[in-house]
Coordinates of C-alpha atoms in Angstrom, one line a residue:
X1 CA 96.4 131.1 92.0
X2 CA 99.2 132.8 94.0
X3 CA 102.9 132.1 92.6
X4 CA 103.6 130.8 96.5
X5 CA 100.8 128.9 96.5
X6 CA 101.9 127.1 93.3
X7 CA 105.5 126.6 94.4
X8 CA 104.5 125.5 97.4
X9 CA 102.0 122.7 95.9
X10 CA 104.9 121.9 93.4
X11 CA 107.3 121.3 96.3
X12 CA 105.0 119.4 98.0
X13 CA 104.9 117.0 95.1
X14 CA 108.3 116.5 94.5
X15 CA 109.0 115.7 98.4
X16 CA 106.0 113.1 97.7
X17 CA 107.7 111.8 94.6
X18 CA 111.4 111.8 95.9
X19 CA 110.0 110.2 99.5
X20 CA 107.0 107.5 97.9
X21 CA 108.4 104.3 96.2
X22 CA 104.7 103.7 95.5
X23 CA 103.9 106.8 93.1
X24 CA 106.9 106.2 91.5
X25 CA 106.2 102.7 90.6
X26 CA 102.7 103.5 89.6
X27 CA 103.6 106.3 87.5
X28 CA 106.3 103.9 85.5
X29 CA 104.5 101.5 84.9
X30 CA 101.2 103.8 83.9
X31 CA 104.1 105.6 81.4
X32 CA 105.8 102.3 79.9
X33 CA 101.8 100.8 79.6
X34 CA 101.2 104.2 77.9
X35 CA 103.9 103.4 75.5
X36 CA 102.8 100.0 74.5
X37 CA 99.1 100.9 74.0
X38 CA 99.5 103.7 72.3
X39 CA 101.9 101.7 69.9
X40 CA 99.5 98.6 69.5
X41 CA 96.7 100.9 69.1
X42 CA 98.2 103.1 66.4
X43 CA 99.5 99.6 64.8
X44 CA 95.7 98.4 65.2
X45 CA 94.6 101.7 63.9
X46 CA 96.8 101.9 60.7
X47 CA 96.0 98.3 60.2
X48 CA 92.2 98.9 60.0
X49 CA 92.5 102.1 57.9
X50 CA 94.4 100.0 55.5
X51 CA 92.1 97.2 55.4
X52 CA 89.3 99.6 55.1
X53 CA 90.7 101.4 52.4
X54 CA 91.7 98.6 50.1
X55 CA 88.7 97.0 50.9
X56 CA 86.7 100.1 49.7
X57 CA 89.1 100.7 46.4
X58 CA 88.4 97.3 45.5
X59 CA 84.7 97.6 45.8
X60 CA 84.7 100.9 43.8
X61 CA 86.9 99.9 41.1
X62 CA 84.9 96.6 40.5
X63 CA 81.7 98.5 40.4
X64 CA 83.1 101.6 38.1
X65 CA 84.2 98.4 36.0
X66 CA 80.7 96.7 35.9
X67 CA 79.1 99.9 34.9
X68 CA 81.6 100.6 32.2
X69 CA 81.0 97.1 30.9
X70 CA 76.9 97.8 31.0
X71 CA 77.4 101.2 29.4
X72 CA 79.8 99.2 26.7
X73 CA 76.8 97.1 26.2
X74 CA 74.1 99.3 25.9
X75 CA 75.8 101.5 23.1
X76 CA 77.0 98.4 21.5
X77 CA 73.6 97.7 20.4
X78 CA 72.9 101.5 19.4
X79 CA 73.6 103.0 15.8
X80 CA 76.0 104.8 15.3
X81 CA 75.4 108.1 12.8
X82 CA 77.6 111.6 13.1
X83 CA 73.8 112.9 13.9
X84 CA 73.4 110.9 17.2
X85 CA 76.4 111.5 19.5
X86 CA 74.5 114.1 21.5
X87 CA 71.8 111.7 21.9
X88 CA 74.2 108.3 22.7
X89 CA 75.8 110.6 25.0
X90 CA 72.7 111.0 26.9
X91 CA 71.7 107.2 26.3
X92 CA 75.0 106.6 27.8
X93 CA 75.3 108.9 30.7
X94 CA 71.6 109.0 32.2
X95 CA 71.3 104.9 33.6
X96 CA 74.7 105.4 35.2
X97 CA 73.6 108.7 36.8
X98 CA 70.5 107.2 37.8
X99 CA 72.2 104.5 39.3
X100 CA 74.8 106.9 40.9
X101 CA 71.9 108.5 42.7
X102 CA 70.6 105.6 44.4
X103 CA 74.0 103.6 45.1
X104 CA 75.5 106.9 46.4
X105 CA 78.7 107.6 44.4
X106 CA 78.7 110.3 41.6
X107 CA 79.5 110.2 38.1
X108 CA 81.3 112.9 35.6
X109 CA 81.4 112.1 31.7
X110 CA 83.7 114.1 29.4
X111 CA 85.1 114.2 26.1
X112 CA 86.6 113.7 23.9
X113 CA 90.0 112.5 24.7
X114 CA 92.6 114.7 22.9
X115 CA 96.1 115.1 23.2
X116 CA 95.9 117.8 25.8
X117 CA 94.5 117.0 29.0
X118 CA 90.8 117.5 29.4
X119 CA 89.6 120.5 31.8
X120 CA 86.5 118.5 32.8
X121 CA 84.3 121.8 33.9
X122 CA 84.9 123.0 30.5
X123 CA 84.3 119.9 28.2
X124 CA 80.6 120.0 28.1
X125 CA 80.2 117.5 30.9
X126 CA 77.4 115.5 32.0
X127 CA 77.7 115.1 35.8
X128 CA 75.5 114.3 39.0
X129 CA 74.3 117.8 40.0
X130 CA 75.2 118.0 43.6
X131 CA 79.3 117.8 42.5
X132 CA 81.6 119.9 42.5
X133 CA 83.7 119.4 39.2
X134 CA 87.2 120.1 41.0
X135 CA 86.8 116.7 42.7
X136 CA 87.8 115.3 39.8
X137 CA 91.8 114.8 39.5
X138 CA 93.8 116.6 37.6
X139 CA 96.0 113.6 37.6
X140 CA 93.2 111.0 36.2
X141 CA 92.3 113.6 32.9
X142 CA 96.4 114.0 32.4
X143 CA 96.5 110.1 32.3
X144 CA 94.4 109.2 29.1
X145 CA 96.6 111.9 26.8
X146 CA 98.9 108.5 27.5
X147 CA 96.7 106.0 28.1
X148 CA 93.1 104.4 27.4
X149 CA 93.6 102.1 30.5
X150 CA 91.4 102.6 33.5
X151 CA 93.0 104.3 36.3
X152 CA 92.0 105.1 40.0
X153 CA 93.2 107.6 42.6
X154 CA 92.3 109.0 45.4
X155 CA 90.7 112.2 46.3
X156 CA 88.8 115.1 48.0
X157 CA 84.6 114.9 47.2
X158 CA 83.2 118.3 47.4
X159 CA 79.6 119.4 47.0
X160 CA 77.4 122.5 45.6
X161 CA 74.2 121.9 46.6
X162 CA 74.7 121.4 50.5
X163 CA 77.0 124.3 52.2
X164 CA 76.8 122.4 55.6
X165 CA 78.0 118.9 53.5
X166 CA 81.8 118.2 54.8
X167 CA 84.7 117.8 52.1
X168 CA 84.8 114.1 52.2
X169 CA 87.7 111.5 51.2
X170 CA 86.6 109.3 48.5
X171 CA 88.1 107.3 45.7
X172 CA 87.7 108.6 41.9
X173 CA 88.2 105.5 39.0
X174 CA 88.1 106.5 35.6
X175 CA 88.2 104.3 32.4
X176 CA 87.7 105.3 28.4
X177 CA 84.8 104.5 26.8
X178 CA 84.8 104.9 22.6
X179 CA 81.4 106.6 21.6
X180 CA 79.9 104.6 18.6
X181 CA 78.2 107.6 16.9
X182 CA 81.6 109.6 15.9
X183 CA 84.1 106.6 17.2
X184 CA 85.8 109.1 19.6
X185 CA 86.6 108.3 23.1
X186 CA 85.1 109.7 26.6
X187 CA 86.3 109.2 29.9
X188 CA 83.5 108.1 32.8
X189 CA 84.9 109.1 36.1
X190 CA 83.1 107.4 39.1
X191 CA 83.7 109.1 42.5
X192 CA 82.9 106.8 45.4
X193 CA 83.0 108.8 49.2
X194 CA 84.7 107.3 51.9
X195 CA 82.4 108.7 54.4
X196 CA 81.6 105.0 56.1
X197 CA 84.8 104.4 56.1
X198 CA 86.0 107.6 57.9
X199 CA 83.1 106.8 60.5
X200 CA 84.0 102.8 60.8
X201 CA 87.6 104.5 61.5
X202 CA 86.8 107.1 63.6
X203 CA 84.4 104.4 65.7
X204 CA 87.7 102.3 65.8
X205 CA 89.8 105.3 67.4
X206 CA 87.5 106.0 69.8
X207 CA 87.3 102.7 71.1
X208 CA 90.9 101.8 71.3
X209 CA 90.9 105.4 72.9
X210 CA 88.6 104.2 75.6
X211 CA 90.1 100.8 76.1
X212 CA 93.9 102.3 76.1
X213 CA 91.9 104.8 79.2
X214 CA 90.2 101.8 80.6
X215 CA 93.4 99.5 80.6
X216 CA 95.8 102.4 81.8
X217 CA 93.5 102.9 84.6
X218 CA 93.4 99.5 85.6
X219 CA 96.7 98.7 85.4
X220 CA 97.2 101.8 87.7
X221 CA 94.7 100.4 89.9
X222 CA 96.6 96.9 90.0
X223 CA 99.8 98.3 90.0
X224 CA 98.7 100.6 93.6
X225 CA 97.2 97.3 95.2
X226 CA 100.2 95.3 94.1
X227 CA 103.1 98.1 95.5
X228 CA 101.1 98.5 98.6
X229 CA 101.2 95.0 99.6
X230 CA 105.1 95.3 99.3
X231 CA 105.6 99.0 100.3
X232 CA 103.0 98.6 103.5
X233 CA 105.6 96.3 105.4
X234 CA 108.3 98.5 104.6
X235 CA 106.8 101.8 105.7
X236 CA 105.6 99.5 109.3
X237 CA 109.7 98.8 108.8
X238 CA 110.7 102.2 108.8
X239 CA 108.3 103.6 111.2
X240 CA 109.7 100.8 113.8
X241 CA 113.1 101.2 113.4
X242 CA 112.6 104.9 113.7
X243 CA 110.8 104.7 117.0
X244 CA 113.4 101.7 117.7
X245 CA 116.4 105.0 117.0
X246 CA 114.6 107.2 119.4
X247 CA 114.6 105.1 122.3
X248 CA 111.5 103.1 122.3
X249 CA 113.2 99.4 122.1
X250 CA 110.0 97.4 122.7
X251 CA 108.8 97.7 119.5
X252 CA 108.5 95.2 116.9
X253 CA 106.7 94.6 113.3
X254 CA 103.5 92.2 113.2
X255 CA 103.9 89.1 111.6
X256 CA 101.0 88.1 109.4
X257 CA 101.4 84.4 107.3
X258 CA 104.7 82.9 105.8
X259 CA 105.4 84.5 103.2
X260 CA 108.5 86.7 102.1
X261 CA 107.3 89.9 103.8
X262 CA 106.4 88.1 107.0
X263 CA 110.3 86.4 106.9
X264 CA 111.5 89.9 106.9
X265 CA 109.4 91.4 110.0
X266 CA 110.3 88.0 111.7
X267 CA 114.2 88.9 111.2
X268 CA 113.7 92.1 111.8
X269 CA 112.1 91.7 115.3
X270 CA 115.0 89.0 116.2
X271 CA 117.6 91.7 115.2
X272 CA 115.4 94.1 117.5
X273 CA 115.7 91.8 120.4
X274 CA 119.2 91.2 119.3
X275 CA 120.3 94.7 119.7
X276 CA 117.6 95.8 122.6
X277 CA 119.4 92.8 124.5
X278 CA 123.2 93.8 124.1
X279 CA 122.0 97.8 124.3
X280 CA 120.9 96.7 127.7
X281 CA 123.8 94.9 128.9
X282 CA 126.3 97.9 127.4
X283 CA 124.1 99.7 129.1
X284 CA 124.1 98.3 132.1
X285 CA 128.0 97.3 131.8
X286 CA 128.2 100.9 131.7
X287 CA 126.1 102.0 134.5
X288 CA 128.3 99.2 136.7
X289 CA 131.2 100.9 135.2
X290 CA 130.2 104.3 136.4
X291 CA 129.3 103.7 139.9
X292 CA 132.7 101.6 140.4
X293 CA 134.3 105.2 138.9
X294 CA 132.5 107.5 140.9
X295 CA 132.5 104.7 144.6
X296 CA 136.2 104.2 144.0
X297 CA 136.6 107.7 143.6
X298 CA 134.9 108.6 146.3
X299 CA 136.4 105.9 148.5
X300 CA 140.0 107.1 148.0
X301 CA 139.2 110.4 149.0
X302 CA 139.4 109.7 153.0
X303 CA 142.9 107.7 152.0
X304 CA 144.2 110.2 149.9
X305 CA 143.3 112.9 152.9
X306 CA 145.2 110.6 155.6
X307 CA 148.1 110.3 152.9
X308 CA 148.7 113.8 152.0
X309 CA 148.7 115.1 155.5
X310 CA 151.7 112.8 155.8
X311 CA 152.9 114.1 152.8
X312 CA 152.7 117.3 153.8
X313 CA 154.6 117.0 156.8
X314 CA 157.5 114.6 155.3
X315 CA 157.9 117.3 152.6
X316 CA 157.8 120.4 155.1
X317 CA 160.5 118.5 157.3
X318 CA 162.7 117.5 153.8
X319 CA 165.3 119.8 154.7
X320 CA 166.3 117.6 157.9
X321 CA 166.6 114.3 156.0
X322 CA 169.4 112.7 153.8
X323 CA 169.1 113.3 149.9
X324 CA 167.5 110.5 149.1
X325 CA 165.2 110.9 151.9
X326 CA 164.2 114.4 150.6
X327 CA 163.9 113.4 147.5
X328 CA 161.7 110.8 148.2
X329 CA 159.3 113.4 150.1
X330 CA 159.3 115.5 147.0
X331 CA 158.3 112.7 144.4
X332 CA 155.5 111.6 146.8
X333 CA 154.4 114.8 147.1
X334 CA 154.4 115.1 143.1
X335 CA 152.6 111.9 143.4
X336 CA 150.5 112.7 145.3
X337 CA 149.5 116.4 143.7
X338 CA 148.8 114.1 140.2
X339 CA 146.8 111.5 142.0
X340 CA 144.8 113.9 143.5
X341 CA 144.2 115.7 140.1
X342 CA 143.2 112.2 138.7
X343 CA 140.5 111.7 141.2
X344 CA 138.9 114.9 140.7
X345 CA 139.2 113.6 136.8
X346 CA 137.3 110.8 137.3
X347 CA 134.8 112.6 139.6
X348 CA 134.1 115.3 137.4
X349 CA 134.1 112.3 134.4
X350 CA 131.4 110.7 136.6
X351 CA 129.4 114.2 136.7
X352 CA 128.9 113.9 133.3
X353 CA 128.4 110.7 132.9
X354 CA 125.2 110.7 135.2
X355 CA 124.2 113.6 133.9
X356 CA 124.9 116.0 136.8
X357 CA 127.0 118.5 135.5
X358 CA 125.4 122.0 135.0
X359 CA 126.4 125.3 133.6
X360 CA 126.4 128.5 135.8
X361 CA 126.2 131.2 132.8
X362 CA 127.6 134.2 132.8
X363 CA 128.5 137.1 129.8
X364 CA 132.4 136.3 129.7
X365 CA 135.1 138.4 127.5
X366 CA 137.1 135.3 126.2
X367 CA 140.2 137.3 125.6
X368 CA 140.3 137.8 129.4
X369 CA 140.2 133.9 129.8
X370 CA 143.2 133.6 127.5
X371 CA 145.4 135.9 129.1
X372 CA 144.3 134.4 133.0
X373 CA 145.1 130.9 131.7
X374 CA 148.4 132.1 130.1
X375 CA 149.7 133.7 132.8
X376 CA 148.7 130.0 135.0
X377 CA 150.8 128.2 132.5
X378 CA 153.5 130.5 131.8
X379 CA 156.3 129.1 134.7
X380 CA 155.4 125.5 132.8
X381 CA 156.0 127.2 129.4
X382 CA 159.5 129.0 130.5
X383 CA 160.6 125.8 131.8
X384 CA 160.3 124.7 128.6
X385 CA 162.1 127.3 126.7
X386 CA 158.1 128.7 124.8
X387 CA 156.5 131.5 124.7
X388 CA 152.6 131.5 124.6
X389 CA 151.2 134.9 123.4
X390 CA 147.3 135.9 123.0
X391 CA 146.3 137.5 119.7
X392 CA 143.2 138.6 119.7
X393 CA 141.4 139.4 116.1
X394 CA 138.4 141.5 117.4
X395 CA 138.0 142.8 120.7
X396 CA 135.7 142.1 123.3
X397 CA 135.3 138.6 122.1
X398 CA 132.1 137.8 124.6
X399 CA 129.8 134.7 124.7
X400 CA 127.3 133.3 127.5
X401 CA 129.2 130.1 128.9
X402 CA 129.9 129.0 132.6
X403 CA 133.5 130.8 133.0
X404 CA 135.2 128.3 135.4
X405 CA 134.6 125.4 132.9
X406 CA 135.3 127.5 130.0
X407 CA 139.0 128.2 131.5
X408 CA 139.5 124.8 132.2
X409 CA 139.1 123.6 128.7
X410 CA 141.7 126.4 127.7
X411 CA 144.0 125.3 130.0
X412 CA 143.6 122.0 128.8
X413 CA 144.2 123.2 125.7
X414 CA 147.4 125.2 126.6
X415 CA 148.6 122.5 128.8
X416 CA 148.9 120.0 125.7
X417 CA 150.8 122.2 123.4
X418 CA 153.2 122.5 126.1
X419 CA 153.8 119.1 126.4
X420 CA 154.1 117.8 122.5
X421 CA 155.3 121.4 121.0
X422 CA 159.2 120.7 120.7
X423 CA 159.8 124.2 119.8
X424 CA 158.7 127.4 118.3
X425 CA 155.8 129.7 119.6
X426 CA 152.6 128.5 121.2
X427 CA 149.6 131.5 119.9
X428 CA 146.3 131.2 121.2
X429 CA 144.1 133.2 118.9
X430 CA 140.9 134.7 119.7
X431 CA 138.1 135.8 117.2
X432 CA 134.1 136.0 117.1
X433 CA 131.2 137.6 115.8
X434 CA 127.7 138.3 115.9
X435 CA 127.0 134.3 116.5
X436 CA 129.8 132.8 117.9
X437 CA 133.2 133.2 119.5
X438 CA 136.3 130.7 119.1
X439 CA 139.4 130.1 120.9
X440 CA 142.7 128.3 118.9
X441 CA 146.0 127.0 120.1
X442 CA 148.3 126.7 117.7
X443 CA 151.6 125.1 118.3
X444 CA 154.3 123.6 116.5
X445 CA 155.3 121.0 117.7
X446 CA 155.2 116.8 116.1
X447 CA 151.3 117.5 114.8
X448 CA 149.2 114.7 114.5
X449 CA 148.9 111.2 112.2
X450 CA 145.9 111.4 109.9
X451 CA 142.8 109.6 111.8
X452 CA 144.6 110.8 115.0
X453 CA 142.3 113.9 114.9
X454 CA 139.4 112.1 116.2
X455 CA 140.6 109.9 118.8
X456 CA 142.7 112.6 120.4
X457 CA 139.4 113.5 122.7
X458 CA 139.6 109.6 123.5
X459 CA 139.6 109.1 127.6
X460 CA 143.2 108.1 128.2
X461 CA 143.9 108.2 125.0
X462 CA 148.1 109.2 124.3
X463 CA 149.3 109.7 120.4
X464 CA 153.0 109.1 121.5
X465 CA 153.0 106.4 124.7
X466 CA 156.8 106.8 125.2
X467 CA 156.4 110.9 125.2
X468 CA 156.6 112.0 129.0
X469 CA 153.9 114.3 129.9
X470 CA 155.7 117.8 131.5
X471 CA 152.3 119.1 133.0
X472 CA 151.7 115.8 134.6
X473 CA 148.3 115.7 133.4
X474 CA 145.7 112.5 133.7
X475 CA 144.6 111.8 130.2
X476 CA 141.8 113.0 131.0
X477 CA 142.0 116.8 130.4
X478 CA 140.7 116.5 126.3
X479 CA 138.3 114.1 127.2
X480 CA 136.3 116.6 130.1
X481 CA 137.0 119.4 128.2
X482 CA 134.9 118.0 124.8
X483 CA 132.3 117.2 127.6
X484 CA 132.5 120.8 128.8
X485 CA 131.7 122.0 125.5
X486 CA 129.4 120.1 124.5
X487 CA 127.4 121.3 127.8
X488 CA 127.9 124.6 126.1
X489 CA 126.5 123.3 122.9
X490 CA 129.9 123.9 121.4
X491 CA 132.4 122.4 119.1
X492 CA 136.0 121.4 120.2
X493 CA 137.9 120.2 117.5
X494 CA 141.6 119.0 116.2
X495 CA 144.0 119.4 113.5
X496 CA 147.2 118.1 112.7
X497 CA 149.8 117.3 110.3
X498 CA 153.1 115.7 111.1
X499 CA 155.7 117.8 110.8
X500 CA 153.5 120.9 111.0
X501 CA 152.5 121.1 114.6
X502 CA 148.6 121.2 116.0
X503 CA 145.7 123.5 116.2
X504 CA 142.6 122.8 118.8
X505 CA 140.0 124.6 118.4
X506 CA 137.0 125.8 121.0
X507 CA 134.0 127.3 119.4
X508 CA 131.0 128.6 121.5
X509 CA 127.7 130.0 120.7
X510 CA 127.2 134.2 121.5
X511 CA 123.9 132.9 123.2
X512 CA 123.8 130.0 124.5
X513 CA 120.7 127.3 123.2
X514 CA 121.9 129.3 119.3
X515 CA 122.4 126.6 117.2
X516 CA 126.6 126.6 115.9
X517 CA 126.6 127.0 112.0
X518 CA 130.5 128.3 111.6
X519 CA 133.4 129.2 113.2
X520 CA 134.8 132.7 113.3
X521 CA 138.4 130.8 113.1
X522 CA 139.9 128.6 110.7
X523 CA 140.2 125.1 111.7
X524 CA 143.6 124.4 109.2
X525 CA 145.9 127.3 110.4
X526 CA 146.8 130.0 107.7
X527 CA 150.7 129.4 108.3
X528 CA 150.4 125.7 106.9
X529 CA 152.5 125.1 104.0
X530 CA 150.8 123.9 100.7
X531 CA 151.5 120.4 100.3

């Protein structure tokens, strides 16, 4: 298989692991049930090979003790003459072989006992004729140099006769036996093969095997149908409240019987109507709100007209009146210039509130902007002892905006450092490259509170009431220009620290639909001091 064909089947399942509750439930509770079976069943397991094993030394050392006891017998009634040991031997050996052959265990005489440990395939041993003679321990021979007490051990059984015969477990009892012909004594080892055993055990494993399958499987199976009755309702849960995020407020879970589940989609759907109800009213509160904007807007127009042609001819005529007469004609004409910019606020605020507003797009150089709007605000600057310069990191700086709306947000921009930088320069910096282009105006004046960052964009929204604006604006002029950029598909954004004067901050896409990933300007100016 293709190394991105196996990556992509390995991402596949861990998105389907991270994202299913289900799976993840299943597969716990298939590993912990793993876990316990395969503990009980290796318990069961050793528990039965024990029981099998003791059970099966018993039964060998009882019979190798009723045979010793016969052969005891049987040469108990012999006589016994220096002449006769090779014939008691036999006398002895040959019922217990015979036996041996039809009960299935094997038998090995050998002997004498001496002080040295008898090597049983040298010792002139009578033995069933299939066996190998290095199935006898070592061990068992070594104990009767110590001991004339019967002894058992376990051992490895192998065979001769039959090259396809396994090596088979088995368990090897030997006891001394005193021969009456030259009073010596002999050791009968009895070797009895575990091979039922080892089947009875290997039975046992493979059906705990197939029961620990069987169970794990159906405790899979339950644990499936089980999670699916709880994570079916939530998945209906998510898949509302994600059509309920995009728009579609209509739509609600079923509710099927009384249960827990069915509690849930109940309070679910009375939060739905809950929130569908007050989205509509905020909604509609806000539509109300709107067209009382725009029709009052619109309304004062034809008063304002009537007002400033007046106004217009009271100030013209100023020089003919008293000085507080002339005055009075110049404050209403101030008046009347700042009432008029607030009305084509709040028109333009309407735009974009209905949706109206539009870009006419158009390959701009924003370094020209800067200057243009520098050169509009530099009588308000002088008048306030600052200087506002244009540095411009990269030359052209150009992007595909709708210039007119592009100067006004500088110029909004401009305009505010005027009015809250005490002192010091104003700089509006220019930068961009291959994706997007930025605008910054940096000024030093009081800076702003922590949180004031993002309510500075706030419609009417004023970070010092007290502070007297010198441009006159509306409170308007952040506001419309965050709307202008976001009809760019832009980011306008704030910093401040107290103390340490403001930077705003226009970025623009070079093409406009590009999606914005950075900003060619820093937002936190370089000149801040480490705190």
């Amino acid at each position: 298989m293709p190394r991105r064909s196996v990556s992509s089947t390995v991402r596949r399942g861990l998105t389907f692991w991270r994202r299913s509750v289900q799976a993840r439930v299943v597969a716990s509770t298939v590993l912990l049930s793993a876990i316990v079976v395969g503990v009980v069943g290796w318990f069961l397991l050793q528990q039965t090979r024990d029981g099998l094993v003791d059970a099966r030394v018993d039964r060998a050392v009882a019979e190798a003790t009723d045979e010793t006891n016969q052969a005891r017998t049987r040469l108990a009634a012999l006589p016994g003459t220096d002449d006769d040991v090779s014939t008691q031997l036999r006398q002895l050996a040959d019922p217990i072989l015979q036996r041996a052959e039809v009960r299935g265990f094997s038998v090995v005489l050998a002997g004498p006992v001496t002080e040295e440990p008898i090597d049983v395939a040298s010792a002139g041993a009578r033995y069933s004729t299939d066996l190998d003679l290095d199935s006898v321990p070592a061990s068992l021979s070594a104990h009767f140099t110590e001991s004339l007490d019967p002894a058992w051990t376990f051992t490895t059984m192998r065979y001769v006769d039959d090259a396809d015969r396994p090596e088979i477990a088995g368990v090897a009892v030997a006891s001394a036996i005193q021969l009456p012909a030259d009073g010596k004594y002999y050791t009968l080892y009895y070797l009895f093969p575990m091979q039922q055993e080892e089947d009875t055990l290997a039975l046992v494993s493979r059906a705990l095997l197939t029961a620990g399958g069987l169970l794990l499987v159906l405790v899979a199976g339950l644990t499936w149908l089980v999670t699916r009755q709880v994570v079916t309702p939530i998945r209906m849960a998510r898949r509302t409240a994600e059509r309920l995020a995009a728009g579609h407020l209509e739509e609600r879970m079923w509710v099927r019987g009384h249960d827990d589940i069915a509690r849930l989609a109940t309070s679910f759907n009375q939060m739905a109507s809950s929130l569908q109800r007050q989205i509509r009213q905020l909604e509609e509160l806000s539509r109300v709100q709107r067209r009382f904007t725009s029709d009052v807007s619109h309304e004062l127009r034809t008063p304002l007209t009537t007002v400033r042609m007046a106004g217009d001819v009271l100030h013209d005529a100023r020089n003919e009146f008293d000085p507080v007469t002339a005055r009075a004609a110049e404050l209403l004409q101030t008046e009347l210039d700042r009432f008029e910019g607030l009305l084509s606020d709040l028109l333009e605020i309407s735009r974009f509130d209905a949706g109206a507003a539009a870009l006419e797009l158009d390959d701009i150089n924003l370094i020209d902007v800067a200057h243009r709007v520098v050169d509009i605000t530099r009588g308000l600057a002088e008048q306030r002892g600052m200087t506002v310069t244009v540095q411009a990191l990269r030359e052209p700086v150009l992007a595909e905006a709708d210039t007119r709306r592009v100067e006004r947000i500088v110029r909004n921009l401009v305009s505010n450092a005027i009015d809250h930088a005490d002192s010091g320069p104003i700089v509006v910096l220019v930068n961009g490259d291959d994706h997007a282009a930025a605008i910054a105006v940096r000024d030093h004046g009081v800076g702003l509170a922590p949180g004031e960052a993002a309510l500075v964009f706030n419609r009417f929204w004023r970070a010092d009431p007290a502070r007297a604006r010198t441009s006159g604006g509306t409170g308007l002029g952040l506001a419309i220009s965050l709307e202008d950029t976001h009809l760019h598909g832009g980011w306008l954004q704030a910093w401040g620290q107290p103390g340490q004067g403001a930077q705003f901050r226009l970025t623009l896409p070079r093409r406009a639909g590009q999606p914005l990933r950075h900003s060619p300007i820093p937002l936190v100016p370089d000149d801040v001091e480490a705190l």
